[in-house]
mmCIF file with all atom_site columns, C-alpha atoms in Angstrom:
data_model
loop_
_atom_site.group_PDB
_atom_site.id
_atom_site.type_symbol
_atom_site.label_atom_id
_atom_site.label_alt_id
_atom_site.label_comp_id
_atom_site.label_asym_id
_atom_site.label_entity_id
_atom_site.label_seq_id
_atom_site.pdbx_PDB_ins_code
_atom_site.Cartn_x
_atom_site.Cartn_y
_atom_site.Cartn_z
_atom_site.occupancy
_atom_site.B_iso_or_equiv
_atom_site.pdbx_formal_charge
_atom_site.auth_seq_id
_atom_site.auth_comp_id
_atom_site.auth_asym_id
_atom_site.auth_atom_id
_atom_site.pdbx_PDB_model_num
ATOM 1   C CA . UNK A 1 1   ? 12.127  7.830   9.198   1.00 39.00 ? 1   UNK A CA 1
ATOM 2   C CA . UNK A 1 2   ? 10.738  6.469   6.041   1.00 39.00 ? 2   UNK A CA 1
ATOM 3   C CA . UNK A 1 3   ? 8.831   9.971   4.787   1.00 41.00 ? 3   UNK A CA 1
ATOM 4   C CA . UNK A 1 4   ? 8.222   13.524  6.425   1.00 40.00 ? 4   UNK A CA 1
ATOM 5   C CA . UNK A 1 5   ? 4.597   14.408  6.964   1.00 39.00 ? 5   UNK A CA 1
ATOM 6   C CA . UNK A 1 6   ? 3.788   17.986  6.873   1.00 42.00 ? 6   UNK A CA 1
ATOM 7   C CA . UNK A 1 7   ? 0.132   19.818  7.184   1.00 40.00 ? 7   UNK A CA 1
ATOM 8   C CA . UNK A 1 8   ? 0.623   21.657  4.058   1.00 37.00 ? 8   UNK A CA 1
ATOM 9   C CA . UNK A 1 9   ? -1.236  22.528  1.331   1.00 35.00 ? 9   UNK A CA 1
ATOM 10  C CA . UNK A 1 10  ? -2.375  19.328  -1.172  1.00 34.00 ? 10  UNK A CA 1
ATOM 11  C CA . UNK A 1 11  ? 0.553   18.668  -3.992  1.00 34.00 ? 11  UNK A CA 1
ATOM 12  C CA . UNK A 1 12  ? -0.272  17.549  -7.309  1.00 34.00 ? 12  UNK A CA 1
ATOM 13  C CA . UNK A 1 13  ? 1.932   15.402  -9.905  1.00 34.00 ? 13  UNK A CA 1
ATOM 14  C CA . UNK A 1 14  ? 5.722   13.997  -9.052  1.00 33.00 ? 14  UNK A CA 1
ATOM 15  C CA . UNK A 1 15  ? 7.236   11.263  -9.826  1.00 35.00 ? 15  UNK A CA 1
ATOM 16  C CA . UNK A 1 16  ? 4.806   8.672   -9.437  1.00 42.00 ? 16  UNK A CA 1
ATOM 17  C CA . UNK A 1 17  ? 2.539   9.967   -6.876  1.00 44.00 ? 17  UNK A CA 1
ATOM 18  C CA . UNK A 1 18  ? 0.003   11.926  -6.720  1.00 43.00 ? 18  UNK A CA 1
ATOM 19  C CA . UNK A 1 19  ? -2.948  13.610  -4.488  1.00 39.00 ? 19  UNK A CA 1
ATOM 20  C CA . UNK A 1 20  ? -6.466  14.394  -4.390  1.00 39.00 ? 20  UNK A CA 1
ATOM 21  C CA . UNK A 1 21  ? -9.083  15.681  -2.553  1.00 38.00 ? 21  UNK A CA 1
ATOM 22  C CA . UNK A 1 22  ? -11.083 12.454  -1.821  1.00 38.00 ? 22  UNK A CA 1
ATOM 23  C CA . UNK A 1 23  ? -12.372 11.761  -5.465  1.00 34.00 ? 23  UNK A CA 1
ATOM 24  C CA . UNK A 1 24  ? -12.380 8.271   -5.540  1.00 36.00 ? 24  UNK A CA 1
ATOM 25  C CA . UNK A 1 25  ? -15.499 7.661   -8.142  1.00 33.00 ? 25  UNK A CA 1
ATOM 26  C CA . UNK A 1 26  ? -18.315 5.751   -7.086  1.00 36.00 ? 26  UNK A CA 1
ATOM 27  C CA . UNK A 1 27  ? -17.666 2.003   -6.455  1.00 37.00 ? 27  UNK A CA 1
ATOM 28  C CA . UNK A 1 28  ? -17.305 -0.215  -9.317  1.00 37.00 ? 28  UNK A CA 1
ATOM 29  C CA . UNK A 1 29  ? -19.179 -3.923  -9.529  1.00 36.00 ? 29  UNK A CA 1
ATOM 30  C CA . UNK A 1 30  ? -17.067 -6.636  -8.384  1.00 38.00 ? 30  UNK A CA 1
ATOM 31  C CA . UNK A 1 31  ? -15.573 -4.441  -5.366  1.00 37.00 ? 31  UNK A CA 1
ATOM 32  C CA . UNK A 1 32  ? -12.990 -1.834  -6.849  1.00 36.00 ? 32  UNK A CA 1
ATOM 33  C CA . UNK A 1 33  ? -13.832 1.955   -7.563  1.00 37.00 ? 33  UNK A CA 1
ATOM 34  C CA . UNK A 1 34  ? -13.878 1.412   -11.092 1.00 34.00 ? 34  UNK A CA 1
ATOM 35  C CA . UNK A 1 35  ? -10.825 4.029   -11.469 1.00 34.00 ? 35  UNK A CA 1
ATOM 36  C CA . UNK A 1 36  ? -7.017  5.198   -10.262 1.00 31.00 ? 36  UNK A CA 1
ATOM 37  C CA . UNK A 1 37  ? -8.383  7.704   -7.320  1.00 34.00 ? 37  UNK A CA 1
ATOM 38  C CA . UNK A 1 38  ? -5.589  11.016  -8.189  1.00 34.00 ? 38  UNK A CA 1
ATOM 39  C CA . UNK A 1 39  ? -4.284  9.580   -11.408 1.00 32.00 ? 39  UNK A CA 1
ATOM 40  C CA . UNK A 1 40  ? -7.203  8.891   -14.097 1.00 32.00 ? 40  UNK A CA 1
ATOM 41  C CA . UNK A 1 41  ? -5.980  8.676   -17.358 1.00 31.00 ? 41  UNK A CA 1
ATOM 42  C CA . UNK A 1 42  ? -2.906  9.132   -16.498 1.00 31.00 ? 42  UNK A CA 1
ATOM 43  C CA . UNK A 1 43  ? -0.316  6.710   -17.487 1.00 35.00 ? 43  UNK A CA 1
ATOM 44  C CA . UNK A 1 44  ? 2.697   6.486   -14.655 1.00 38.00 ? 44  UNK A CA 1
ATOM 45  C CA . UNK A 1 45  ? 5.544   3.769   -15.791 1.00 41.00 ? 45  UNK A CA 1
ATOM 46  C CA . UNK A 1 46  ? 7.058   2.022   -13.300 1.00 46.00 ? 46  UNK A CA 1
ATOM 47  C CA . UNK A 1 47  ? 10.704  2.869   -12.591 1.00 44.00 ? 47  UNK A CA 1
ATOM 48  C CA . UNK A 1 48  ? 13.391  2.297   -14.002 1.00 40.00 ? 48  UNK A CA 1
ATOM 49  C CA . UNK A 1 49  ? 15.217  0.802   -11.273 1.00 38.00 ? 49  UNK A CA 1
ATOM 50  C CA . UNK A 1 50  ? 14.024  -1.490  -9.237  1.00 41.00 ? 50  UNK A CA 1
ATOM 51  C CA . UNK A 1 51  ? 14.525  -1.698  -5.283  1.00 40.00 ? 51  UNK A CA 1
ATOM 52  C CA . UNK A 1 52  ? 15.827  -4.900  -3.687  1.00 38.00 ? 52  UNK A CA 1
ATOM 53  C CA . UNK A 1 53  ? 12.723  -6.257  -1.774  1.00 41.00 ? 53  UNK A CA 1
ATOM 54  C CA . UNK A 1 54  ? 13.635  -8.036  1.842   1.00 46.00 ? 54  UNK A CA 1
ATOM 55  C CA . UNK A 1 55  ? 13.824  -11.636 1.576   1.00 52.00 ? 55  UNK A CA 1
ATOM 56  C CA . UNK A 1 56  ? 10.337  -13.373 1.969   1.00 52.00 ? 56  UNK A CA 1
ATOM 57  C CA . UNK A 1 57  ? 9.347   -16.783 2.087   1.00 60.00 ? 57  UNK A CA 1
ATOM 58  C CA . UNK A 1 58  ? 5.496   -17.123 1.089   1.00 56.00 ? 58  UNK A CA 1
ATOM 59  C CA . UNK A 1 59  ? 5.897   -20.687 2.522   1.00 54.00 ? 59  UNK A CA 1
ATOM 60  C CA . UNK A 1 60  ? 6.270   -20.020 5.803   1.00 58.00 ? 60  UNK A CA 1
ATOM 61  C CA . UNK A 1 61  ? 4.567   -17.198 6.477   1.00 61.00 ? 61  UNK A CA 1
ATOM 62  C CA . UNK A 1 62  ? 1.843   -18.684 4.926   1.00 72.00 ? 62  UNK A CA 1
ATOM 63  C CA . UNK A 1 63  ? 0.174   -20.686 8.821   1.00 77.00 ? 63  UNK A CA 1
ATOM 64  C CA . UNK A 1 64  ? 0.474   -17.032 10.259  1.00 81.00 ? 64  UNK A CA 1
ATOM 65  C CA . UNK A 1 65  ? -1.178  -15.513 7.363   1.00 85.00 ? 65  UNK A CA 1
ATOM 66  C CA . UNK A 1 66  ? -4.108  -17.801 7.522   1.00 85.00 ? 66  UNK A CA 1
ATOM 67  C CA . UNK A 1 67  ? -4.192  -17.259 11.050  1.00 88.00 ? 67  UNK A CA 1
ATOM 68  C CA . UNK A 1 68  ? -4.238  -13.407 10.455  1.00 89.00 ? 68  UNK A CA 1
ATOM 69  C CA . UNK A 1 69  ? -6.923  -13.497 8.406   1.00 90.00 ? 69  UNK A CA 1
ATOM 70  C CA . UNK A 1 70  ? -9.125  -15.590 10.605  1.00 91.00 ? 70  UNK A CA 1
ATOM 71  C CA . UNK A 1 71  ? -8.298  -12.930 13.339  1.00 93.00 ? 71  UNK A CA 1
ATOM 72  C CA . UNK A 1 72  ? -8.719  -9.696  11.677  1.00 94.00 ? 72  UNK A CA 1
ATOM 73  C CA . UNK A 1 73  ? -11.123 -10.482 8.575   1.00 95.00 ? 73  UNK A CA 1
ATOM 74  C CA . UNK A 1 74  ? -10.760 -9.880  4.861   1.00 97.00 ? 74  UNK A CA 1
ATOM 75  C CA . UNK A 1 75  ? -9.666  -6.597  3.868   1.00 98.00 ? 75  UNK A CA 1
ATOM 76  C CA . UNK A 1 76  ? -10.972 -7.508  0.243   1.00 97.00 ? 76  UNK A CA 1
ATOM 77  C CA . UNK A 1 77  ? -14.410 -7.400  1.326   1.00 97.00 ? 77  UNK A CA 1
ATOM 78  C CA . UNK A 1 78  ? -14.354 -4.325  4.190   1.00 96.00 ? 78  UNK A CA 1
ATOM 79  C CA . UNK A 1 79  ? -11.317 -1.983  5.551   1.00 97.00 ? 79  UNK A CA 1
ATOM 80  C CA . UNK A 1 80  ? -10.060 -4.058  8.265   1.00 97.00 ? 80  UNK A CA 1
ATOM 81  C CA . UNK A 1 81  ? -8.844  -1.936  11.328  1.00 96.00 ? 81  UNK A CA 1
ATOM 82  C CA . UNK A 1 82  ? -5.834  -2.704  12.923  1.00 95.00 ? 82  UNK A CA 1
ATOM 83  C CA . UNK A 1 83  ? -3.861  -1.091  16.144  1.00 93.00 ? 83  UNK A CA 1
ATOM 84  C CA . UNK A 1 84  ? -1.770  2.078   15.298  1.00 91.00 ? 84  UNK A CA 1
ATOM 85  C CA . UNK A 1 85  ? 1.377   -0.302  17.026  1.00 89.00 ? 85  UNK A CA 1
ATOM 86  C CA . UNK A 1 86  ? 5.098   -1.413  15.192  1.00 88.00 ? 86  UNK A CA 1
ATOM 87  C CA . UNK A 1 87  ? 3.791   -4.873  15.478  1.00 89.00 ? 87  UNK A CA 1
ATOM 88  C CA . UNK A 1 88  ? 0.640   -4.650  12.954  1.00 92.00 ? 88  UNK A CA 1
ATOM 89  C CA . UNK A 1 89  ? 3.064   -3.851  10.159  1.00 92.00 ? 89  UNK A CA 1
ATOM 90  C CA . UNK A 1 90  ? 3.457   -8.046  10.588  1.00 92.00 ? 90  UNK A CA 1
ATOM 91  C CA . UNK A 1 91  ? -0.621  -8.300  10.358  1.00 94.00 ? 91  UNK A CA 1
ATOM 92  C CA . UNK A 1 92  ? -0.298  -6.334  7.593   1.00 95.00 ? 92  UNK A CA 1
ATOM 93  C CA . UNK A 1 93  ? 1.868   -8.030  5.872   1.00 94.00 ? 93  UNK A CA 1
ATOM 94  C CA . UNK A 1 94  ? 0.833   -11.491 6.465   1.00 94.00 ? 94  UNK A CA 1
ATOM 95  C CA . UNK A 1 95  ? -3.089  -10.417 5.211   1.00 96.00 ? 95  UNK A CA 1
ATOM 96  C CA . UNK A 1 96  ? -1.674  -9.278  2.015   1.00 96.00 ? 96  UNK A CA 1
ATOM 97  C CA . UNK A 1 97  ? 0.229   -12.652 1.712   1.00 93.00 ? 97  UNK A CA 1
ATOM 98  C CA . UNK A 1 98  ? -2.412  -14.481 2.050   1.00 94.00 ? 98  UNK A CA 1
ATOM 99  C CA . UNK A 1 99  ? -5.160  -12.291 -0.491  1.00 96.00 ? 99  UNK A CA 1
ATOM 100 C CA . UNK A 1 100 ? -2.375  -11.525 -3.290  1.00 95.00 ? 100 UNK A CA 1
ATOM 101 C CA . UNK A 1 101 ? -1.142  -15.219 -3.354  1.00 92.00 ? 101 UNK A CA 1
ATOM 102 C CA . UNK A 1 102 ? -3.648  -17.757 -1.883  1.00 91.00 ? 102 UNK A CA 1
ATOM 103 C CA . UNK A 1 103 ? -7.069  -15.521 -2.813  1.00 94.00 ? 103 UNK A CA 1
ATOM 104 C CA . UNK A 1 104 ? -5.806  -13.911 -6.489  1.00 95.00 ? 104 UNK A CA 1
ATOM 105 C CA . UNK A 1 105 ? -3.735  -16.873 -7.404  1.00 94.00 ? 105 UNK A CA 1
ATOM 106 C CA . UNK A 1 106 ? -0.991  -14.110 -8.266  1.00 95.00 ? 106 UNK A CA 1
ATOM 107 C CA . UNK A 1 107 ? 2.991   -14.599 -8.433  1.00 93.00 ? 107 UNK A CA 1
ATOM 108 C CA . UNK A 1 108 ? 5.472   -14.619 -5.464  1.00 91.00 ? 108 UNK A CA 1
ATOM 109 C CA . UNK A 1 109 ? 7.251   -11.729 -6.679  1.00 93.00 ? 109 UNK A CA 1
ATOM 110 C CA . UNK A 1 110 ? 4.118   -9.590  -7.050  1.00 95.00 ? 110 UNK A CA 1
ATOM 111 C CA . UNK A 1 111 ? 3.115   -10.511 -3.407  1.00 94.00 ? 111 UNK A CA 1
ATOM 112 C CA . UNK A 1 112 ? 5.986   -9.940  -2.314  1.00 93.00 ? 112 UNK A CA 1
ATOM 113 C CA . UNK A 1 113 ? 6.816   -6.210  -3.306  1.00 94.00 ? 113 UNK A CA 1
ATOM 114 C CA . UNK A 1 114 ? 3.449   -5.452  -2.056  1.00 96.00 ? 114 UNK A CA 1
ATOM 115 C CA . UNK A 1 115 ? 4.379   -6.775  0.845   1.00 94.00 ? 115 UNK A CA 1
ATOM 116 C CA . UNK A 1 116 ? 7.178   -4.680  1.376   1.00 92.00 ? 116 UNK A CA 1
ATOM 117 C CA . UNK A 1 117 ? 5.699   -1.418  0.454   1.00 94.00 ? 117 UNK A CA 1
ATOM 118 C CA . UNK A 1 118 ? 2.016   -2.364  2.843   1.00 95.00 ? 118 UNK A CA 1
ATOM 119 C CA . UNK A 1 119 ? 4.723   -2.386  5.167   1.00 91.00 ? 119 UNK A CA 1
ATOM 120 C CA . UNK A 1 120 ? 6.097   0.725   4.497   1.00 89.00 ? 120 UNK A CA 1
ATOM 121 C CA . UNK A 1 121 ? 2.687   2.281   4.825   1.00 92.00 ? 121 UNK A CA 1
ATOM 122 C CA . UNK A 1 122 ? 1.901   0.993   8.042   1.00 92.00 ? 122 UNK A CA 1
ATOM 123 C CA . UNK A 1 123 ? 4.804   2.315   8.852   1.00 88.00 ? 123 UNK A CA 1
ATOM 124 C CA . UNK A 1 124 ? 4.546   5.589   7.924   1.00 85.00 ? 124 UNK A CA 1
ATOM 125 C CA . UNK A 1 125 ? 0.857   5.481   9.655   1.00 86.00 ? 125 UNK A CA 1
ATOM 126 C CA . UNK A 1 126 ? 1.978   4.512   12.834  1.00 86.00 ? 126 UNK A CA 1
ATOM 127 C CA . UNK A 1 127 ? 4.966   6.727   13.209  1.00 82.00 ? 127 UNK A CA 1
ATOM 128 C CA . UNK A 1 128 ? 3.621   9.916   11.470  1.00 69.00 ? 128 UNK A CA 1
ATOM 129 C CA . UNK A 1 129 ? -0.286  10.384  12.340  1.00 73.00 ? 129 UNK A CA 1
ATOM 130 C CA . UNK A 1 130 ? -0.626  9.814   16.100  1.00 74.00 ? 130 UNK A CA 1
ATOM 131 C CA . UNK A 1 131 ? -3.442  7.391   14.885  1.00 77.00 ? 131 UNK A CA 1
ATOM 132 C CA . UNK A 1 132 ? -4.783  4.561   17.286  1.00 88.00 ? 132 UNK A CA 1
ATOM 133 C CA . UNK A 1 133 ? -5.756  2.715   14.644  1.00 92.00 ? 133 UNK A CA 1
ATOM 134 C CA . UNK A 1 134 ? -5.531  2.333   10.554  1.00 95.00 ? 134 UNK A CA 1
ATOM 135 C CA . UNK A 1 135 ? -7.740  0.937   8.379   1.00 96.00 ? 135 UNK A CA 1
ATOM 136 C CA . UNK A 1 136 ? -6.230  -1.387  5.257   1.00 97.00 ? 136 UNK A CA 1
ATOM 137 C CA . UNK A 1 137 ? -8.151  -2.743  2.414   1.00 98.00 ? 137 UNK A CA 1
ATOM 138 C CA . UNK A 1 138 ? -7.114  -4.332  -0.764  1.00 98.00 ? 138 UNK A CA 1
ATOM 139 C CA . UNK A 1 139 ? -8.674  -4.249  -3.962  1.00 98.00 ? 139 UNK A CA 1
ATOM 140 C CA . UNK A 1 140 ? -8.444  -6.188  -7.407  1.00 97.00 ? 140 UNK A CA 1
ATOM 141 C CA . UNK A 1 141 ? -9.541  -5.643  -10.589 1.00 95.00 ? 141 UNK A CA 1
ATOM 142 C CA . UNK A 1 142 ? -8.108  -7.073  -14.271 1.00 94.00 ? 142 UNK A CA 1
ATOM 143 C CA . UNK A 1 143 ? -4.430  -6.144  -14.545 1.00 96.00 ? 143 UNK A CA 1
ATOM 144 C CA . UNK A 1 144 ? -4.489  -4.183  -11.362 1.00 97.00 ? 144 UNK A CA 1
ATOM 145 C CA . UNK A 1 145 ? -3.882  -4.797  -7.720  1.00 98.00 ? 145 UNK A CA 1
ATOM 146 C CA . UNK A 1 146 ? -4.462  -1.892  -5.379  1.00 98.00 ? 146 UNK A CA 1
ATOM 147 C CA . UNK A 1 147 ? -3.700  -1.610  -1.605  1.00 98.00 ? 147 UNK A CA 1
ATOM 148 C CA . UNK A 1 148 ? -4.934  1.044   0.875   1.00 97.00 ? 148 UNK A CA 1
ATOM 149 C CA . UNK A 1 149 ? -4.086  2.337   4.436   1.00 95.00 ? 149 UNK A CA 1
ATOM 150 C CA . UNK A 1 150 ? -6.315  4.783   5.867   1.00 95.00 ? 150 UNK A CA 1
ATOM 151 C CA . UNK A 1 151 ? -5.722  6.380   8.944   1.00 92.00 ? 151 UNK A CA 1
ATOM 152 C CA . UNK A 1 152 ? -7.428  10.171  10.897  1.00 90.00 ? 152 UNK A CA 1
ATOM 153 C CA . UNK A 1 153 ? -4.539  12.464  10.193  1.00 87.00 ? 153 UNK A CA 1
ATOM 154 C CA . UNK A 1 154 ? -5.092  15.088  6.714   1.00 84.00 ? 154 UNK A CA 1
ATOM 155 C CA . UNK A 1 155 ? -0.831  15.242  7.425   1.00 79.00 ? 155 UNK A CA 1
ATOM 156 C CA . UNK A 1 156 ? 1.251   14.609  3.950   1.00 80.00 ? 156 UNK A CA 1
ATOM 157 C CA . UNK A 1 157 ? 3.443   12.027  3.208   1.00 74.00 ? 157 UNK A CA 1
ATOM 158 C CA . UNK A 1 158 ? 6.249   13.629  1.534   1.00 67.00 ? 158 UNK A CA 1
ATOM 159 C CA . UNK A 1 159 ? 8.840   11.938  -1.166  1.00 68.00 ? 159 UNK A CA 1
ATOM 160 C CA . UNK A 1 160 ? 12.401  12.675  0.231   1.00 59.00 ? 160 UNK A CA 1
ATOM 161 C CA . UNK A 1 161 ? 15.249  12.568  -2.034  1.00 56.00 ? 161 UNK A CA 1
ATOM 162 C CA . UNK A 1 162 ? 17.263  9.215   -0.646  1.00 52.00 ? 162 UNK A CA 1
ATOM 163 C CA . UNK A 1 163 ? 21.071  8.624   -1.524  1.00 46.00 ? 163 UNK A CA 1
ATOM 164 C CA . UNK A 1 164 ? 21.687  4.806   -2.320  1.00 48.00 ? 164 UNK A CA 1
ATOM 165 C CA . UNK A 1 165 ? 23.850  4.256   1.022   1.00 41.00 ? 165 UNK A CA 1
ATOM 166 C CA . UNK A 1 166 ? 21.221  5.657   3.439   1.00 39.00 ? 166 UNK A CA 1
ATOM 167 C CA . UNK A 1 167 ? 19.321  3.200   5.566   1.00 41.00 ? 167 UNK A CA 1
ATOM 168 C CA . UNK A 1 168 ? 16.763  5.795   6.611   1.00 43.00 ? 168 UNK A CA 1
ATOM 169 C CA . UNK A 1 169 ? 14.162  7.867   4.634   1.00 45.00 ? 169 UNK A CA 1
ATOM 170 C CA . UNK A 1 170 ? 13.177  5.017   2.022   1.00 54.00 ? 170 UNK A CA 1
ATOM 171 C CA . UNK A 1 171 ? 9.699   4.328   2.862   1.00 61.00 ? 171 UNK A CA 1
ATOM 172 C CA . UNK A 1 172 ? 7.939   5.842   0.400   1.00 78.00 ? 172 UNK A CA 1
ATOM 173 C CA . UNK A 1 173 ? 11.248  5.683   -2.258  1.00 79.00 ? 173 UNK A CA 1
ATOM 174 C CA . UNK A 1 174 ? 10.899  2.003   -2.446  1.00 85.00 ? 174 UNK A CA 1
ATOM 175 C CA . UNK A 1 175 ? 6.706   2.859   -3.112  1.00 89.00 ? 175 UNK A CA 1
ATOM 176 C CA . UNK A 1 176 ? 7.898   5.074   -5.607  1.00 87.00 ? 176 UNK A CA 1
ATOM 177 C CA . UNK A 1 177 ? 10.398  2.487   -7.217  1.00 89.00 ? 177 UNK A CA 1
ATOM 178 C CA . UNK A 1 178 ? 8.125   -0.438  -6.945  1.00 92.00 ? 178 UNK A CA 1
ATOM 179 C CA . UNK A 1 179 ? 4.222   0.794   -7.569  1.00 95.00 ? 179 UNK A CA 1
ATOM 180 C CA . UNK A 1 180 ? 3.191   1.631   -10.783 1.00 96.00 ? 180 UNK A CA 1
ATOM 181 C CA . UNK A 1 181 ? 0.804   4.080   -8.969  1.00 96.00 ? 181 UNK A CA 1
ATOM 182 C CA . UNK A 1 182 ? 0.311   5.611   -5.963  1.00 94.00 ? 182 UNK A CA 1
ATOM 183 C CA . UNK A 1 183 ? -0.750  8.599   -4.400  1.00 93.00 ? 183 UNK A CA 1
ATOM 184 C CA . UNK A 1 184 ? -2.782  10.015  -1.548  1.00 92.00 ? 184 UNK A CA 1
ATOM 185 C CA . UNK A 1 185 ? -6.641  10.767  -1.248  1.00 94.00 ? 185 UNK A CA 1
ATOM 186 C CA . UNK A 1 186 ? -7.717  13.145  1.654   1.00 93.00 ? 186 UNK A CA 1
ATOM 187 C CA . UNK A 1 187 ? -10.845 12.482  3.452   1.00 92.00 ? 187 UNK A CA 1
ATOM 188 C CA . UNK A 1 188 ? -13.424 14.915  5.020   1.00 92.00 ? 188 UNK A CA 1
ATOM 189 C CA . UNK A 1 189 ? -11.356 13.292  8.552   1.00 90.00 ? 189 UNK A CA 1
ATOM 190 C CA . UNK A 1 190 ? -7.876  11.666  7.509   1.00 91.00 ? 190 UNK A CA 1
ATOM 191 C CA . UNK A 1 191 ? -6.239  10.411  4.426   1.00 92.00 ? 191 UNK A CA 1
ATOM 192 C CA . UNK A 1 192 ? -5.680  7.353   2.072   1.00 95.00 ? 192 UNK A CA 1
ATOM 193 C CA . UNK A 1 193 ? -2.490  6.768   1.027   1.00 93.00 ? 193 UNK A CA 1
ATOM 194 C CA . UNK A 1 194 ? -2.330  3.700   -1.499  1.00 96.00 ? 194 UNK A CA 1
ATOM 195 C CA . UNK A 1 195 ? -0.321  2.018   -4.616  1.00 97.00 ? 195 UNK A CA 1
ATOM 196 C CA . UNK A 1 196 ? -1.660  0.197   -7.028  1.00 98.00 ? 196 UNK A CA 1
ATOM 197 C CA . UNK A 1 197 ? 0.713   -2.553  -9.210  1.00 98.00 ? 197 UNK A CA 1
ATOM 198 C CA . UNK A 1 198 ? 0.402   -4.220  -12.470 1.00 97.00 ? 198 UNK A CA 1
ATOM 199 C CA . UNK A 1 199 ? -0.657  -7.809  -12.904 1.00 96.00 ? 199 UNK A CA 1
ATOM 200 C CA . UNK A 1 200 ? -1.257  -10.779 -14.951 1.00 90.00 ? 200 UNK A CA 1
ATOM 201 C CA . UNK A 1 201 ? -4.022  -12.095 -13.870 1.00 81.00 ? 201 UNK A CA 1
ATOM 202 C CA . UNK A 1 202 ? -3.699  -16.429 -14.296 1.00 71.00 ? 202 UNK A CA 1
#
């Protein structure tokens, strides 16, 4: 299972992560909240290594993402709600294609770590919280991309130490390895757990 989720009380600092208790500032113009909810002013390099992202094609994915989009809405203008089910990871996934790449203009490689670790999220959501359904937004502002899953349970994601030959307990590793940020806001009724990445903007 990608990360343990535990009721306990809120943890502060790590590695790259971080949590708060639902300080997000007040929303920003042009759609973001103007800050790095958990982690103002605080610089977190990305690091070191770098985990091996699964093979993606932004070429054909790109019909389904479209078609996603059309379904479900933009998640960069309102939280778009999806079933707590294995299969919305792929709705996921395919409405992050299509904002990162298509909508920002932004490179394949950036779209397509966030596409692995949206994934991972999702994941972690629908195993973990007992949700029936999760919220996701995305949000963009210069030299930042940030990504959000929100779903009813205050439960903790927790970063597990992962050996490099085990195929289980990664989820929020690779988050850890790939994100420059990321952390976890709790909400009067559930959590957001998000990253945010590093971009050049074209």
């Amino acid at each position: 299972m990608p990360s343990a989720y535990d009721g306990g009380p809120v943890r502060k600092g790590g590695a790259r992560g971080a949590y708060s208790l639902g300080t997000a500032p007040e929303a920003a113009p042009g759609g973001h909240d103007g800050g790095m909810a958990g982690l103002e002013g605080r610089e977190q390099p990305r690091g070191d290594g770098r985990a091996t992202a699964s093979r993606w094609s932004p070429t054909v994915e790109d019909e389904h993402a479209l078609k996603a989009l059309e379904l479900y809405g933009d998640p960069t203008e309102a939280e778009v709600p999806l079933p707590s089910r294995p299969e919305s990871a792929a709705t996921a996934r395919r409405l992050v294609q299509v904002v990162i790449l298509r909508q920002w203009g932004l490179t394949a490689k950036t779209t397509e770590d966030a596409v692995l670790l949206v994934s991972e999220l999702v994941g972690n959501a629908v195993r973990h919280t007992g949700a029936r359904v999760f919220g996701l937004r995305l949000r963009h502002r210069r030299g930042w991309i940030r990504v959000e899953v929100r779903d009813p349970s205050r439960g903790l994601p927790c970063l597990m130490p992962v050996q490099e030959l085990d195929i289980s307990g990664r989820g929020l590793f690779l988050v850890d390895k790939l994100a420059d940020r990321w952390g976890v806001d709790l909400l009067p009724r559930g959590k957001t757990t998000w990253f945010e990445m590093r971009v050049t903007d074209r």
